XYZ file of C-alpha atoms in Angstrom:
652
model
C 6.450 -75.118 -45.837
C 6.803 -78.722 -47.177
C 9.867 -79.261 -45.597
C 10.256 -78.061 -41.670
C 13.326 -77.673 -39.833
C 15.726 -74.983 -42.289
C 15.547 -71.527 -42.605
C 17.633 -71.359 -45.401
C 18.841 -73.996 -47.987
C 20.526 -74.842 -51.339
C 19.492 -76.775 -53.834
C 22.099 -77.931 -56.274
C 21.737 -79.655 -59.483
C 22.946 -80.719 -63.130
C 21.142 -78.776 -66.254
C 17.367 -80.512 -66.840
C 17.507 -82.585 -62.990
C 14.564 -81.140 -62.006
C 16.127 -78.820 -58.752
C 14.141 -76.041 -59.859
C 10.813 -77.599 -59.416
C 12.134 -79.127 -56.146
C 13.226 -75.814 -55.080
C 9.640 -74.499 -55.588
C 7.801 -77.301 -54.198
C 9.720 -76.636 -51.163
C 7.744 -72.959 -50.454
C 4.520 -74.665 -51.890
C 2.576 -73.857 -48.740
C 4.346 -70.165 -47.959
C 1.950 -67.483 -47.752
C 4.306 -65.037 -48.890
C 6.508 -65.875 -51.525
C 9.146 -63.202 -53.247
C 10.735 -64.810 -56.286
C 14.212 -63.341 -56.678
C 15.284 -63.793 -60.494
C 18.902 -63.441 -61.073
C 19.163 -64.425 -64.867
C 19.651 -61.666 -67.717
C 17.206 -61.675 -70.237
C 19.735 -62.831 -72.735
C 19.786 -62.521 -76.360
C 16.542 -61.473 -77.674
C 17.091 -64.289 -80.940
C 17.732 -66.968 -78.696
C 14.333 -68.181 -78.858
C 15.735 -71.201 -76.958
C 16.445 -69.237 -73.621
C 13.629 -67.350 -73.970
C 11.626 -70.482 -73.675
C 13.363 -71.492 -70.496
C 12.874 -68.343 -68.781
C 8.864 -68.244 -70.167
C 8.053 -72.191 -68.799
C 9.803 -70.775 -65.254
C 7.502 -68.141 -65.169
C 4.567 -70.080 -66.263
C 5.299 -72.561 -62.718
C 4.930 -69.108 -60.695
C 1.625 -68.887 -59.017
C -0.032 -65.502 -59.284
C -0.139 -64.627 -55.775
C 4.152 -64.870 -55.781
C 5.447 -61.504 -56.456
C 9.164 -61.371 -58.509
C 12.308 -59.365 -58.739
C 15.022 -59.105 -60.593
C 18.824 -58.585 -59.537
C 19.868 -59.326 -63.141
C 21.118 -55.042 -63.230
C 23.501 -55.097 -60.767
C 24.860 -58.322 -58.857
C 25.328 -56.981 -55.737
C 22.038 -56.035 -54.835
C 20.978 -59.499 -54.363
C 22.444 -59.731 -50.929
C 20.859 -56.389 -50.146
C 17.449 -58.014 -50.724
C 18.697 -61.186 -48.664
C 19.446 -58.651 -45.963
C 16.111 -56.276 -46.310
C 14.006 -59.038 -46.190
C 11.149 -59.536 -43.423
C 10.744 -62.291 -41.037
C 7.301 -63.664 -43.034
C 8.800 -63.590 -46.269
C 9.897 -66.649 -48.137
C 12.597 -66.108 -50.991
C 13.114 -68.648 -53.707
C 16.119 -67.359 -55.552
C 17.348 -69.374 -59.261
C 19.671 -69.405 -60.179
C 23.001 -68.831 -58.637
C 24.213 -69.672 -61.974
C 22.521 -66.747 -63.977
C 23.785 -64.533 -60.872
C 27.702 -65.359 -61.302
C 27.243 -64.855 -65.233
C 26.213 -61.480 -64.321
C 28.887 -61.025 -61.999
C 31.715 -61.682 -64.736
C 30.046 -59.679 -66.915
C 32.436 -56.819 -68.178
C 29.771 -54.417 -67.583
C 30.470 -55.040 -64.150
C 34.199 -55.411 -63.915
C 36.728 -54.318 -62.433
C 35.098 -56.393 -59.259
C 36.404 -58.142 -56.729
C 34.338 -60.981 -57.329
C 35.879 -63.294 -54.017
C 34.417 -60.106 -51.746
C 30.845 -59.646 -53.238
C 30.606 -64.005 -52.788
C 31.589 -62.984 -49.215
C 29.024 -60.680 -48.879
C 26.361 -63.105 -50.425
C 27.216 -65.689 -47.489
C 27.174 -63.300 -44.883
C 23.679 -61.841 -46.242
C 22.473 -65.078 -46.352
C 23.723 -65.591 -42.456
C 22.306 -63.181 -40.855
C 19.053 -63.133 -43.784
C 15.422 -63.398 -41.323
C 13.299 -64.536 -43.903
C 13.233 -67.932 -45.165
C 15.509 -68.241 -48.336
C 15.635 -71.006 -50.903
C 18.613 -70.866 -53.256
C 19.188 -72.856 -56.720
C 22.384 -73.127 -58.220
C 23.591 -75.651 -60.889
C 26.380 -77.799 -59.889
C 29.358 -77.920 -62.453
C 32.214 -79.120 -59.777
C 31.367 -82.892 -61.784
C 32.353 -82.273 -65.145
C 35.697 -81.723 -67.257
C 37.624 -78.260 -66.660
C 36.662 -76.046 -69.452
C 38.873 -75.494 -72.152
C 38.513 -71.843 -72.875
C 39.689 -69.098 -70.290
C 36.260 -67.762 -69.612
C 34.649 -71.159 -68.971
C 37.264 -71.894 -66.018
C 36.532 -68.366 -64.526
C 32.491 -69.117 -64.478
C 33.131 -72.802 -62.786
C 35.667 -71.309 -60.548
C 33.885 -68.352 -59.510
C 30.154 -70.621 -59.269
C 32.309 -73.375 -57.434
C 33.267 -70.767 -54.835
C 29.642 -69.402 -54.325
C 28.044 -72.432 -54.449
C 30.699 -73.604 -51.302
C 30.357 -70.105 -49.719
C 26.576 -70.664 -49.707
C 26.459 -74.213 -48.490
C 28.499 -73.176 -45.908
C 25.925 -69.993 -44.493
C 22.851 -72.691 -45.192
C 21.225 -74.701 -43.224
C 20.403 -77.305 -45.078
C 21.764 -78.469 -48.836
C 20.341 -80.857 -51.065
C 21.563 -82.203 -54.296
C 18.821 -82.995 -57.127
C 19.668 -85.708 -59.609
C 17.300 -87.087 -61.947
C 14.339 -85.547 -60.040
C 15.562 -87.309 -56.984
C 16.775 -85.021 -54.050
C 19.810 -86.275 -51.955
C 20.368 -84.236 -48.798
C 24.009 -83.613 -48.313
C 23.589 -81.454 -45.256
C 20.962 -81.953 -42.939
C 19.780 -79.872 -40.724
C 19.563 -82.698 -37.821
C 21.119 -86.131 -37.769
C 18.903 -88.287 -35.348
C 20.641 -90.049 -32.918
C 18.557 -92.804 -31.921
C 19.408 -96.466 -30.944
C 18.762 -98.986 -33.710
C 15.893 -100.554 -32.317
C 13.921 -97.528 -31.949
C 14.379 -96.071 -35.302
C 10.679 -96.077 -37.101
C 13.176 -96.608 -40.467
C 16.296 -96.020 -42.278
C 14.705 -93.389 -44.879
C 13.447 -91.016 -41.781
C 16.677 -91.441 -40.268
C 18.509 -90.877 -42.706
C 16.798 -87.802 -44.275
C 16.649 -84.420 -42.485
C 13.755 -82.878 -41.012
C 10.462 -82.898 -43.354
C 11.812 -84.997 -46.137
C 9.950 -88.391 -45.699
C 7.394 -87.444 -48.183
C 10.316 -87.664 -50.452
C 11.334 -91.395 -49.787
C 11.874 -93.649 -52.707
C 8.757 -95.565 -53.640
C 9.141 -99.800 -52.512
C 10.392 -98.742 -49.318
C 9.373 -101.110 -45.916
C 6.324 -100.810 -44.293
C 5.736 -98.176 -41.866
C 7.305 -98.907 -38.488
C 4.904 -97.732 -35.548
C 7.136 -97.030 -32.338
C 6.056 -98.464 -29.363
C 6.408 -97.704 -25.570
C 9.737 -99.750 -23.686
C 11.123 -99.222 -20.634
C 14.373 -97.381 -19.982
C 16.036 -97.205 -16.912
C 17.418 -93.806 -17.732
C 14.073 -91.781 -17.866
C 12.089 -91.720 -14.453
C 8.675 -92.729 -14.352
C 6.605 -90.199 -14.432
C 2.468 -90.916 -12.699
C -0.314 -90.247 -15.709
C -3.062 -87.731 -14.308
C -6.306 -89.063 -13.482
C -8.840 -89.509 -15.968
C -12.112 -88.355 -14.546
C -15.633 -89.478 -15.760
C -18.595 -87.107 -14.842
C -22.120 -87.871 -14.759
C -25.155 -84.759 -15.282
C -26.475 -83.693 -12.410
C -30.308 -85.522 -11.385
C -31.762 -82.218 -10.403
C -31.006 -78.693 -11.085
C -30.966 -77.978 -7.781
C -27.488 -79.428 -6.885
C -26.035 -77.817 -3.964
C -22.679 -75.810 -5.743
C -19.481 -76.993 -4.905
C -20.254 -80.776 -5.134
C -18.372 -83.073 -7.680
C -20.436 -85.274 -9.593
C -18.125 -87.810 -10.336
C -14.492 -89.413 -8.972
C -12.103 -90.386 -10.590
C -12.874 -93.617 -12.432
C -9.117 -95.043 -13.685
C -5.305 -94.178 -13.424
C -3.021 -95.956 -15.356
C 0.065 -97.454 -13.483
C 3.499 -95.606 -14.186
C 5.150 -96.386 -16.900
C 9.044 -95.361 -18.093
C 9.360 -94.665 -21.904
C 12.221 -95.392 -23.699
C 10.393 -93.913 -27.324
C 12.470 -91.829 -29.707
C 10.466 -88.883 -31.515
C 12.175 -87.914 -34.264
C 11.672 -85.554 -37.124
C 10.439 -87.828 -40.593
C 8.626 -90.901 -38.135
C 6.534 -92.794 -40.385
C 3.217 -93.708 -38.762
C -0.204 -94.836 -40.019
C -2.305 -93.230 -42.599
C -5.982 -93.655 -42.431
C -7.762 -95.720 -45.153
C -7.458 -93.571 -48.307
C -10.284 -95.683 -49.830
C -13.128 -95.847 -47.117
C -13.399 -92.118 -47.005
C -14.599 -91.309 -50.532
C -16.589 -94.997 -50.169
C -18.652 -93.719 -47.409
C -19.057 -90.575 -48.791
C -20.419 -92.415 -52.553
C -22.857 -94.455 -50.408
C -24.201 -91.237 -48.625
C -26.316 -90.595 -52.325
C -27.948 -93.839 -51.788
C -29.178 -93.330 -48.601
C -33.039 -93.268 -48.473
C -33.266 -89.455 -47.455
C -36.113 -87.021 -48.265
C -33.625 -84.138 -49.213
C -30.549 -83.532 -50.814
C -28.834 -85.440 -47.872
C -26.202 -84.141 -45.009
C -24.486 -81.122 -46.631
C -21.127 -80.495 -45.975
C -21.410 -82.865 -43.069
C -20.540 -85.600 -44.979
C -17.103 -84.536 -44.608
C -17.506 -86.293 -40.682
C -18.405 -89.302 -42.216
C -15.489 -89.236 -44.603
C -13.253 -88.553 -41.971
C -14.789 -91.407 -39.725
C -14.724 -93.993 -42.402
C -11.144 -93.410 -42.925
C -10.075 -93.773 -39.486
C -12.335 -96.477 -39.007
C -10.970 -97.999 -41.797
C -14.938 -98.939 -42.984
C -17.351 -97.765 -45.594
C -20.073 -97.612 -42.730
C -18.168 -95.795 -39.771
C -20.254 -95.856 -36.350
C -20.724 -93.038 -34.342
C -18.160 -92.383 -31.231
C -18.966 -94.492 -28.416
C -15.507 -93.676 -26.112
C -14.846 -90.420 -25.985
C -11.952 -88.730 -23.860
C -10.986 -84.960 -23.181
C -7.464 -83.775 -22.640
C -7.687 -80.569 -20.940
C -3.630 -79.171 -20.717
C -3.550 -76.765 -17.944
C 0.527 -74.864 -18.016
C 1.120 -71.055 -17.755
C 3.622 -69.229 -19.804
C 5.192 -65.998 -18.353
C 6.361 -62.838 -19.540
C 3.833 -60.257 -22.012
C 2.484 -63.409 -23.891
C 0.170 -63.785 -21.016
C -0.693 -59.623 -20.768
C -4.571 -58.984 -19.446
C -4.745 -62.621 -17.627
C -6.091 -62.667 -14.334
C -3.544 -64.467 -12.191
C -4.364 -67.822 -10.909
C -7.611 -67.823 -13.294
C -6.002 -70.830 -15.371
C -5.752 -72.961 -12.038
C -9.441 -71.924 -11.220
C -10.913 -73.580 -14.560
C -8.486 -76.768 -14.195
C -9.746 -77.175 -10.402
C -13.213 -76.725 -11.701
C -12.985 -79.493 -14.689
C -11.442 -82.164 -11.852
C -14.517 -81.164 -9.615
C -17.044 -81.647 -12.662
C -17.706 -78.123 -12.415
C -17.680 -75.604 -15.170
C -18.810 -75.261 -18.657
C -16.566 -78.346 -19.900
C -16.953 -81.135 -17.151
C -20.565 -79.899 -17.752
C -20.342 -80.617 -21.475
C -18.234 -83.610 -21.074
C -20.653 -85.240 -19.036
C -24.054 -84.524 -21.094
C -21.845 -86.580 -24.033
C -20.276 -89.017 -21.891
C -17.314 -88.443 -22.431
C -14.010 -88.997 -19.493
C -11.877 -85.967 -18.868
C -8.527 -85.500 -18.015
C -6.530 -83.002 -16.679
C -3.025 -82.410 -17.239
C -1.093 -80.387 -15.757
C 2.441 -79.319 -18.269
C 5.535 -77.704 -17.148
C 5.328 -74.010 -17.207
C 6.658 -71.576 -19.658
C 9.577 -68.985 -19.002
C 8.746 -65.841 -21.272
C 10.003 -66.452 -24.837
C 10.613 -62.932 -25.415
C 13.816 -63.488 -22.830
C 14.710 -67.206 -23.122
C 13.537 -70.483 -24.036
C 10.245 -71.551 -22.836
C 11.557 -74.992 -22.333
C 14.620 -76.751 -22.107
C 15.805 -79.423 -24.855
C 15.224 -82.048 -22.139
C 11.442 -80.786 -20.987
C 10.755 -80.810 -24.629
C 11.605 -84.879 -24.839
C 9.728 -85.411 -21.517
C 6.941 -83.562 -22.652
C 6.352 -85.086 -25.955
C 6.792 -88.641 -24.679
C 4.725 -87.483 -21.940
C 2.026 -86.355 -24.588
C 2.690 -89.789 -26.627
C 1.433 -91.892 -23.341
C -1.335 -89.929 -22.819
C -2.850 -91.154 -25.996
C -1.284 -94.431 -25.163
C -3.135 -94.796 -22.274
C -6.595 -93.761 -23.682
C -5.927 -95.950 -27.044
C -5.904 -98.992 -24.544
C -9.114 -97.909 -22.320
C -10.785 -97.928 -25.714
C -11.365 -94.749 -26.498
C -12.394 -93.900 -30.128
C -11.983 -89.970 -30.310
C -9.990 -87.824 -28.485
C -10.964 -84.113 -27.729
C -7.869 -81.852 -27.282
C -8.030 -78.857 -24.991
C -5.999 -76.566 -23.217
C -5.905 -73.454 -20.869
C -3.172 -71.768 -19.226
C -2.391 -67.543 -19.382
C -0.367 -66.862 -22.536
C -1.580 -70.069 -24.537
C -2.573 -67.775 -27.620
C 0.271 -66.110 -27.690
C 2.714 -69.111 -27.959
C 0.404 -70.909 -30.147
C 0.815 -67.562 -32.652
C 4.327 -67.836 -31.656
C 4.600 -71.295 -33.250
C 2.542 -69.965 -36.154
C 4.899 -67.091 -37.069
C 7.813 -69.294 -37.195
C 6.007 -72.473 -39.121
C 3.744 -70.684 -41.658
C 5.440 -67.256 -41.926
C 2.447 -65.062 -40.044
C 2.707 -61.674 -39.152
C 1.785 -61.943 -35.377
C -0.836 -59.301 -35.096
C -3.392 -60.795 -37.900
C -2.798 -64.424 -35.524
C -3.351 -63.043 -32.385
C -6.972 -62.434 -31.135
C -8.619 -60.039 -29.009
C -7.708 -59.691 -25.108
C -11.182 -59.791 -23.532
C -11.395 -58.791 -19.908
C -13.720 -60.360 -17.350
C -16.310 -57.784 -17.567
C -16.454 -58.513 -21.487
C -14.404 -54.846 -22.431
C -11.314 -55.307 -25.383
C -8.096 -54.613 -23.394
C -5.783 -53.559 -26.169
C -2.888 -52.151 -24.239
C -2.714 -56.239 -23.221
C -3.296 -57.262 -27.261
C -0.222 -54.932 -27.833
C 2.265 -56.240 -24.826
C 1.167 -59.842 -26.340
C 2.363 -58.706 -30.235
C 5.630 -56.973 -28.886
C 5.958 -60.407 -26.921
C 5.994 -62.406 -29.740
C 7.835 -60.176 -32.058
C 10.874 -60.450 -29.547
C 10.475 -63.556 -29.347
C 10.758 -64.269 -33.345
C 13.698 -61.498 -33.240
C 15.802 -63.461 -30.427
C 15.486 -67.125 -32.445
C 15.773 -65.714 -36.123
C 18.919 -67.243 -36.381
C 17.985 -71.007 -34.292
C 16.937 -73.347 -36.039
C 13.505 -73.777 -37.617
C 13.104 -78.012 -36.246
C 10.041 -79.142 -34.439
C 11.685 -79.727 -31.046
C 13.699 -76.421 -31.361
C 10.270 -74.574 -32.008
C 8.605 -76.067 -29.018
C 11.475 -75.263 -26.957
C 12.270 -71.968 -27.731
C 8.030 -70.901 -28.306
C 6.040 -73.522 -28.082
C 6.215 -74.358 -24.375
C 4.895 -77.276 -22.208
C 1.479 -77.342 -23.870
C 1.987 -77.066 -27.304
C 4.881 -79.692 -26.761
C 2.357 -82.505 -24.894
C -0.219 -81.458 -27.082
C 2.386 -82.497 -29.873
C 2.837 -85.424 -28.320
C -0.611 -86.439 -27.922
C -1.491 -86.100 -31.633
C 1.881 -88.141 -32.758
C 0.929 -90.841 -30.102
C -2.922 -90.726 -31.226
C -1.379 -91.091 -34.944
C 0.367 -94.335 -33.634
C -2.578 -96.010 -32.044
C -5.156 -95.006 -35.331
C -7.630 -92.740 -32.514
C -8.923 -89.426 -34.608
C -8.498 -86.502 -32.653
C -11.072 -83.477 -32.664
C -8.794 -80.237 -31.988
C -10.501 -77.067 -30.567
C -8.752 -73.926 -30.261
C -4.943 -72.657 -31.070
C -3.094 -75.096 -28.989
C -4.306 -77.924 -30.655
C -3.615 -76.353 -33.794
C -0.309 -74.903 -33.165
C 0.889 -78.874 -31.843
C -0.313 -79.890 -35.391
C 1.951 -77.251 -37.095
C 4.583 -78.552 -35.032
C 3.695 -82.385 -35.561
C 4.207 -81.941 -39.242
C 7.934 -82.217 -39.165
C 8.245 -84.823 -36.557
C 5.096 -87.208 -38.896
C 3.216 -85.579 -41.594
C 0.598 -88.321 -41.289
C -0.911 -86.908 -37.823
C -2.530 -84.234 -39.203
C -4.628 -86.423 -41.309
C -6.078 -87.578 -37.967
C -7.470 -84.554 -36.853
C -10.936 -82.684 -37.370
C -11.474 -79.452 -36.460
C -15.384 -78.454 -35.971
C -15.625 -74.610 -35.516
C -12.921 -72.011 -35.844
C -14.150 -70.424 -33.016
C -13.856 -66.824 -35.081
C -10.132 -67.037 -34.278
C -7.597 -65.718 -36.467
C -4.570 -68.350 -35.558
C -7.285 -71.485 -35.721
C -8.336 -69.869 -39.085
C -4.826 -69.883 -40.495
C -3.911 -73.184 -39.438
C -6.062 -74.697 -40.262
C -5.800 -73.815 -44.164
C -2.502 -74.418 -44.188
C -2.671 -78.206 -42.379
C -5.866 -78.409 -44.607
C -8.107 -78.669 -42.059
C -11.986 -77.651 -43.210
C -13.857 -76.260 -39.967
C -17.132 -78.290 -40.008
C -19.058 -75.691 -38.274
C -18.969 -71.647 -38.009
C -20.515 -71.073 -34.780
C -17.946 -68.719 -32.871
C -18.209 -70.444 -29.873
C -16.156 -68.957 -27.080
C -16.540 -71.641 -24.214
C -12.785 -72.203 -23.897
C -10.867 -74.902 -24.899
C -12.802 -78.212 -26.038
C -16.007 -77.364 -24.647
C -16.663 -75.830 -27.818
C -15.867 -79.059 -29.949
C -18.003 -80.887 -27.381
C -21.101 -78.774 -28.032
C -20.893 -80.395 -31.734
C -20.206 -83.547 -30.409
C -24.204 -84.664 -30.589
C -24.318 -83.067 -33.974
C -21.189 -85.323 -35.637
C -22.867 -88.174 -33.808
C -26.121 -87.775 -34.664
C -24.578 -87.095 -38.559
C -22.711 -91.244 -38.057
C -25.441 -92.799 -35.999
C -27.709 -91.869 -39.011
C -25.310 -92.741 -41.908
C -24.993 -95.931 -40.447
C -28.516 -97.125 -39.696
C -30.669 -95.459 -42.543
C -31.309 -97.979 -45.378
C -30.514 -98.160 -49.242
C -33.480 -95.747 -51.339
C -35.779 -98.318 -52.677
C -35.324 -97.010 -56.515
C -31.684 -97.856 -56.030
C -32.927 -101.334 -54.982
C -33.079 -100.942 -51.007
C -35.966 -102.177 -48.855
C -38.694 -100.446 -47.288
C -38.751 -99.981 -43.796
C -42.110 -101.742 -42.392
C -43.422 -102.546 -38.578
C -42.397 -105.224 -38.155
C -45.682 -107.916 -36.732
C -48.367 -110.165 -38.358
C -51.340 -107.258 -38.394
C -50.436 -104.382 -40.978
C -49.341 -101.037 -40.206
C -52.590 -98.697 -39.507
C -52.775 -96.178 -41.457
C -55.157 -94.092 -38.541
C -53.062 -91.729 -36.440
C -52.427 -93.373 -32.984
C -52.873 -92.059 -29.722
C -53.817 -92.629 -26.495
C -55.658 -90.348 -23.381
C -55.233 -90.693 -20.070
C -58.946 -92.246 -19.793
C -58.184 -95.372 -21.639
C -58.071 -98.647 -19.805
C -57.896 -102.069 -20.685
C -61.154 -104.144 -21.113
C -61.147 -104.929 -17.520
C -61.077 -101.382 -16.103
C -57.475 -101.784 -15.402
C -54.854 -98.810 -16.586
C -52.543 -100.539 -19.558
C -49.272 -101.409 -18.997
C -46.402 -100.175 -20.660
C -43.059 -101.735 -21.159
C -39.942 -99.421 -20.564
C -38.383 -98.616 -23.764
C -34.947 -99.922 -24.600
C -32.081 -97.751 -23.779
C -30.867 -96.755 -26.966
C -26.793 -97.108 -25.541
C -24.679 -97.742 -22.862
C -24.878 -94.403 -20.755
C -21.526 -93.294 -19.109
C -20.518 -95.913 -16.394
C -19.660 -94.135 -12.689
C -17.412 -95.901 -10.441
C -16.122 -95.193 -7.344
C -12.384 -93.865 -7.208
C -9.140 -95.614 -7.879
C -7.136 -95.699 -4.659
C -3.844 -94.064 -6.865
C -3.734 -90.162 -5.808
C -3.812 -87.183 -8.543
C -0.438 -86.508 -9.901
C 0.951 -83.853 -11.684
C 3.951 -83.689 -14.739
C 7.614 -83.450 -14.098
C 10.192 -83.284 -16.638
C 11.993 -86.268 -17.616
């Protein structure tokens, strides 16, 4: 969707305002779109209506399907009430559907019963539902008797509908006002990124008059009302010298804990945070042609470079030096976490802390620090909420610092992880109620430990989720609502990390559904975070696929990697390095008036091959001597441990 947070809304409007291309750029990014024509086909020598109803069909994209109500008026709140839970329905007009109501082919009608039945439809309606309807409440009472019925009869459905919506907004000029929100922060004046987020509902920033102020980056303050809450340690491991390490040994201590710190930030749905440069991107890319290369150059790699030089806010990005990993370690209970092996989750996050395992493993080969965090736990969303409203705030603020605190240790690119039984099935949760998926084609595979598909567990998870979806058809579709009621502790710090990573300008590299689901979510609360991320491989799974088309995410790679959570975007780590270290130091092509690389001396370059055995000395009978080669970096510093103990997460 283009605009999070309803599940159903009204869009009112004068004749020619434009609310029926606002309508449909609302459901833009639906996957399944029913459009519910209500209009008759009028006369067939009105070549004037006829051209109307032709340039709204010609907006329709193919893959919408349509169907008409214009027969009988009634049966438009039997679709509203038939209609599935991944459907989106973009109903116009309202207008055409009251003409059709006084139509004296349909009377005798109670017409103040069948606008009853509408609203309730629309109430109890599971499926997303966009509604146009022309607004005639501003202009003179008609003069005839059959003009005053139609504004009296559409005035009554259009206030029976607003009523049953969620959310109402009222085009004029091509300009949408909301009139009903679906939230209305409440946030002290100081922390309020703007007056256009905060006054707008949920999603509509990207509709915010042009000449408005600067974005407004919130920062961290204290508050005496939220307890301070200890920062896990961040851990830096170094490879092993020999591969004969006696098992069990960590390789590495922690190397830095930040000091407590109380938040008094306010995340809030339409925050307007930093872009990356929208002109470095396609620079870097344009200079990639002139690079002196023997072939056709890096292939669709040069999407990382893009990406980089964007972020970096430079033409010639450099290749990560800093480089963190955010492993979130939470459970969530109930049949989302069907065919996990108890306690298995706490295994792999007490292996990462002792550099153990396939992702301290990985994380150390790249030099990169890794943290482990552990999240609140999840109650089973089939039965409750996952999370309270409250656990939600702490959680995302909680997510914000994390970022916060790697953002001032210098890091350049974050690497966001997770693991915890039932993380799939929240993250397809999350998907199903964002981006309208059925939950079966989101949720992958349940793989037991001896490598056999357990589909009595794949089946538990989908009847999980689908009773999940059933119990909060009728909540509300807002970020923080989502992560309470699915989400859960990970996908809400995971949220927070990306909005806080957004905030301090450090590109994330997301690997696996979490990280994907928190972007989903982070949409509503700042579209700009998504243009942060990078995704490298799908990993062959069917939520990561999903997402990431609809966030617009382009996997780099297609390796199917299953190595859990970020140690598969660290194994292409090297290979986006490698792609930045070598778009930054190769030179101009010499026909496009670069240089040629030459040795650099007073003898010329010999043209013989060179090489040396082990026989040759130096005139005196002496073995040569060789100088050690430069280091060609800074390898990953090791130093001893910060006296501050571990520390867990507790809810603010």
């Amino acid at each position: 969707m283009s605009v999070e947070g309803w599940n159903t809304v009204l869009v009112l409007g004068g004749i020619r305002s434009g609310k029926s291309e606002f309508a449909e750029s609302l459901v833009t990014d639906a996957p399944v779109v029913r459009y519910v024509a209500t209009a008759p086909e009028g006369d067939p020598e009105d070549t004037e209506w006829a051209t109307r109803l032709a340039a709204h069909r010609a907006r329709r994209p193919g893959s919408w399907t349509t169907e008409e109500t214009s027969a009988d008026p009634r049966r438009l709140a039997d679709v509203l009430a038939s209609a599935e839970p991944n459907e989106t329905l973009l109903v116009d007009d309202l207008g055409g559907w009251v003409t059709v109501l006084l139509d004296p082919d349909h009377q005798p009608a109670d017409d103040v019963a069948t606008i009853a039945e509408l609203a309730d439809a629309l109430r109890t309606c599971s499926a997303r539902v966009v509604l146009v309807s022309p607004e005639v409440g501003l202009s003179l009472v008609p003069t005839t008797p059959l003009g005053r019925a139609f504004t009296d009869a559409l005035g009554a459905a259009n206030r029976a509908v607003a009523d049953a919506c969620d959310a109402v907004v009222l085009v004029v000029a091509g300009q949408p006002v909301w009139l009903k929100p679906v939230a209305t922060p409440a946030a002290p004046a100081a922390a309020t990124p703007n007056a256009t987020a905060a006054s707008a509902p949920a999603g509509t920033a990207a509709f915010a008059p042009a000449g408005t102020a600067a974005p407004v980056v919130p920062t961290l303050a204290d508050a005496e009302d939220i307890p301070e809450v200890q920062l896990p340690d961040v851990l830096t491991h170094t490879p092993p010298v020999a591969p004969a390490q006696e098992p069990g040994n960590p390789w590495a201590a922690p190397t830095m804990a930040l000091p407590m710190v109380a938040t008094g930030l306010v995340i809030q749905p339409g925050m307007e945070l930093p872009m990356p440069d929208e002109y470095a991107g396609p620079q870097a890319v344009d200079r990639l042609a002139t690079l002196d290369v023997p072939g056709a150059g890096l292939g669709v790699l040069d999407r990382v470079v893009g990406f980089a030089a964007a972020t970096q806010g430079t033409s010639t990005p450099q290749a990560w030096g800093s480089v963190r990993v955010l492993l979130l370690h939470g459970d969530h209970a109930g049949g989302g976490s069907a065919g996990a092996v108890a306690g298995e989750s706490a295994r792999r996050a007490a292996q990462a802390r002792a550099g153990q395992g396939a992702l301290a493993r990985l994380a150390a080969e790249n030099g990169a620090s890794l943290q482990v965090v552990d999240v609140p736990a999840s109650a089973a969303m089939e039965d409750e909420p996952a999370l309270t409203l409250d656990q939600v705030e702490s959680a995302l603020r909680y997510g914000w610092r994390l970022a916060e605190q790697a953002a001032d240790a210098g890091v350049r690119l974050l690497v966001l992880g997770a693991c915890g039984a039932g993380t799939e099935a929240a993250a397809a949760a999350v998907l199903a109620a964002t981006a309208g998926a059925e939950p079966p084609t989101v949720l992958g595979r349940v793989i037991t430990d001896s490598g056999e598909i357990d589909d009595a567990a794949w089946m538990v998870r989908c009847a999980a989720v689908r009773d999940a979806l059933h119990r909060t058809r009728r909540s509300s579709r807002g970020a923080k609502d989502i992560l309470a009621e699915l989400g859960g502790g990970d996908v809400a710090v995971a949220t927070g990390v990306l909005l806080g990573a957004t905030a301090r300008r450090v590109p994330v590299l997301l690997d696996g559904p979490v990280g994907v689901a928190a972007g989903m979510v982070s949409r509503d609360l700042a579209g700009q975070a998504r243009h942060w991320c990078l995704l490298a491989d799908h990993g062959g799974h069917p939520a990561v696929r999903l997402a990431a088309d609809v966030l617009g995410l382009t996997p780099l790679l297609d390796l199917r990697l299953d190595l859990g959570e970020g140690a598969n975007a660290l194994v292409a780590l090297p290979l986006l390095r490698s792609v930045l270290a070598l778009s930054a130091a190769l030179p101009v092509h010499p026909s496009l008036g670069g240089g040629d690389e030459a040795p650099t001396g007073d003898e010329p370059a010999s043209t013989e091959p060179s090489h040396l055995d082990a026989s040759d000395t130096d005139p005196d009978g002496t073995e040569p001597d060789f100088a050690e080669p430069e280091p060609a970096g800074p390898g990953p510093a090791s130093t001893g441990a910060d006296d501050q103990p571990a520390s867990g997460w507790r809810a603010g």
